[in-house]
Backbone as numpy.savetxt, mean C-alpha at the origin, in Angstrom:
# Nx Ny Nz CAx CAy CAz Cx Cy Cz
-20.90 -2.63 15.73 -20.28 -2.71 14.42 -19.39 -1.50 14.16
-19.86 -0.33 14.59 -19.08 0.89 14.36 -17.71 0.82 15.05
-17.68 0.28 16.26 -16.40 0.15 16.97 -15.44 -0.75 16.20
-15.96 -1.81 15.64 -15.13 -2.73 14.85 -14.59 -2.04 13.60
-15.42 -1.26 12.93 -15.00 -0.52 11.74 -13.90 0.48 12.09
-14.07 1.19 13.18 -13.07 2.17 13.61 -11.75 1.47 13.92
-11.82 0.33 14.58 -10.60 -0.42 14.90 -9.87 -0.86 13.63
-10.62 -1.38 12.65 -10.03 -1.79 11.37 -9.40 -0.58 10.67
-10.11 0.53 10.65 -9.59 1.73 9.98 -8.30 2.21 10.64
-8.25 2.20 11.95 -7.04 2.62 12.66 -5.87 1.68 12.35
-6.15 0.40 12.27 -5.11 -0.57 11.92 -4.60 -0.32 10.51
-5.51 -0.10 9.58 -5.11 0.13 8.19 -4.29 1.41 8.04
-4.61 2.44 8.81 -3.91 3.71 8.70 -2.47 3.63 9.21
-2.11 2.56 9.87 -0.73 2.37 10.32 0.15 1.82 9.21
-0.47 1.37 8.14 0.28 0.77 7.04 0.65 1.81 6.00
1.44 1.40 5.06 1.93 2.28 4.01 0.78 2.89 3.21
0.74 4.23 3.12 -0.30 4.87 2.31 -0.26 4.41 0.85
0.93 4.26 0.31 1.06 3.82 -1.08 0.53 2.39 -1.24
0.83 1.53 -0.27 0.34 0.16 -0.34 -1.19 0.12 -0.31
-1.79 0.96 0.52 -3.25 1.00 0.57 -3.84 1.46 -0.76
-3.21 2.46 -1.38 -3.69 2.91 -2.70 -3.52 1.81 -3.74
-2.41 1.08 -3.67 -2.17 0.02 -4.64 -3.17 -1.13 -4.47
-3.54 -1.42 -3.24 -4.56 -2.46 -3.02 -5.86 -2.06 -3.69
-6.25 -0.81 -3.51 -7.49 -0.32 -4.14 -7.38 -0.40 -5.66
-6.25 0.04 -6.20 -6.05 -0.03 -7.65 -6.08 -1.47 -8.14
-5.49 -2.37 -7.38 -5.48 -3.78 -7.76 -6.87 -4.38 -7.82
-7.69 -4.00 -6.86 -9.07 -4.50 -6.86 -9.83 -4.00 -8.09
-9.59 -2.74 -8.45 -10.26 -2.17 -9.61 -9.66 -2.66 -10.92
-8.36 -2.98 -10.94 -7.71 -3.43 -12.17 -8.31 -4.73 -12.68
-8.78 -5.55 -11.77 -9.38 -6.83 -12.15 -10.56 -6.63 -13.09
-11.24 -5.50 -12.95 -12.40 -5.23 -13.80 -11.99 -4.96 -15.25
-10.73 -4.59 -15.46 -10.23 -4.34 -16.82 -9.64 -5.58 -17.47
-9.77 -6.72 -16.82 -9.28 -7.96 -17.39 -7.76 -8.06 -17.34
-7.22 -8.90 -18.20 -5.78 -9.18 -18.21 -4.94 -7.93 -18.45
-5.37 -7.07 -19.35 -4.60 -5.85 -19.65 -4.51 -4.95 -18.42
-5.60 -4.81 -17.70 -5.60 -3.99 -16.49 -4.68 -4.55 -15.42
-4.69 -5.88 -15.28 -3.83 -6.51 -14.29 -2.35 -6.39 -14.66
-2.03 -6.51 -15.95 -0.64 -6.38 -16.38 -0.14 -4.95 -16.16
-0.96 -3.98 -16.47 -0.58 -2.58 -16.25 -0.37 -2.32 -14.76
-1.27 -2.83 -13.96 -1.15 -2.66 -12.51 0.14 -3.29 -11.99
0.45 -4.49 -12.44 1.67 -5.18 -11.98 2.92 -4.39 -12.35
2.96 -3.86 -13.57 4.11 -3.06 -13.99 4.26 -1.81 -13.15
3.16 -1.12 -12.92 3.20 0.10 -12.11 3.60 -0.19 -10.67
3.10 -1.28 -10.12 3.43 -1.64 -8.74 4.91 -1.95 -8.61
5.47 -2.63 -9.59 6.90 -2.94 -9.55 7.74 -1.67 -9.60
7.37 -0.75 -10.48 8.10 0.52 -10.56 8.02 1.28 -9.25
6.84 1.35 -8.67 6.68 2.07 -7.41 7.51 1.44 -6.30
7.59 0.13 -6.30 8.36 -0.55 -5.26 9.83 -0.12 -5.30
10.36 0.00 -6.48 11.78 0.34 -6.60 12.05 1.84 -6.55
11.05 2.67 -6.80 11.30 4.10 -6.95 10.86 4.97 -5.77
10.10 4.45 -4.83 9.61 5.32 -3.76 10.37 5.11 -2.46
10.57 6.21 -1.76 11.22 6.16 -0.44 10.36 5.37 0.55
9.06 5.51 0.39 8.13 4.80 1.27 8.30 3.28 1.15
8.45 2.81 -0.07 8.65 1.38 -0.30 9.97 0.91 0.29
10.99 1.74 0.15 12.29 1.39 0.70 12.23 1.29 2.23
11.47 2.18 2.86 11.30 2.13 4.31 10.66 0.80 4.70
9.64 0.37 3.97 9.00 -0.90 4.26 9.96 -2.07 4.11
10.73 -2.06 3.05 11.69 -3.14 2.80 12.76 -3.17 3.89
13.32 -2.01 4.22 14.37 -1.96 5.24 13.83 -2.38 6.61
12.62 -1.95 6.93 12.02 -2.34 8.21 11.85 -3.85 8.29
11.42 -4.46 7.20 11.26 -5.92 7.17 12.60 -6.61 7.38
13.62 -6.16 6.64 14.94 -6.78 6.75 15.56 -6.57 8.13
15.26 -5.43 8.75 15.80 -5.12 10.07 14.91 -5.63 11.20
13.83 -6.33 10.83 12.88 -6.91 11.80 12.34 -5.85 12.77
11.90 -4.72 12.21 11.32 -3.65 13.01 10.04 -3.18 12.34
9.23 -2.42 13.07 8.01 -1.86 12.49 8.39 -0.70 11.58
7.80 -0.60 10.41 8.09 0.54 9.53 7.49 1.82 10.08
8.13 2.92 9.77 7.67 4.24 10.21 7.07 4.96 9.00
5.76 4.87 8.83 5.09 5.46 7.68 4.44 6.81 8.00
4.56 7.30 9.23 3.89 8.54 9.61 4.36 9.75 8.82
5.58 9.72 8.32 6.10 10.88 7.59 5.59 10.96 6.16
4.88 9.95 5.71 4.37 9.94 4.34 2.92 10.38 4.32
2.54 11.19 3.34 1.16 11.71 3.29 0.13 10.62 3.07
-1.01 10.81 3.66 -2.12 9.86 3.52 -3.18 10.46 2.61
-3.01 10.26 1.33 -3.99 10.75 0.36 -5.04 9.68 0.14
-6.25 10.08 -0.27 -7.29 9.07 -0.54 -6.96 8.24 -1.76
């Protein structure tokens, strides 16, 4: 089981740090009901348009290449 957990963690760490934080926030926002979800959606939209990290993800998708997220900090 530990090997499987390590493999999943390594896979997740290759993705956007901001996206991982937003997933966690989204899971917790559900506990606040509709108001929490609306606030989360608004914040996620702003982050998508305002962060360099999000732009890298968008450009990588459009250019059909893997995004390069290593230059962005991985905060908890």
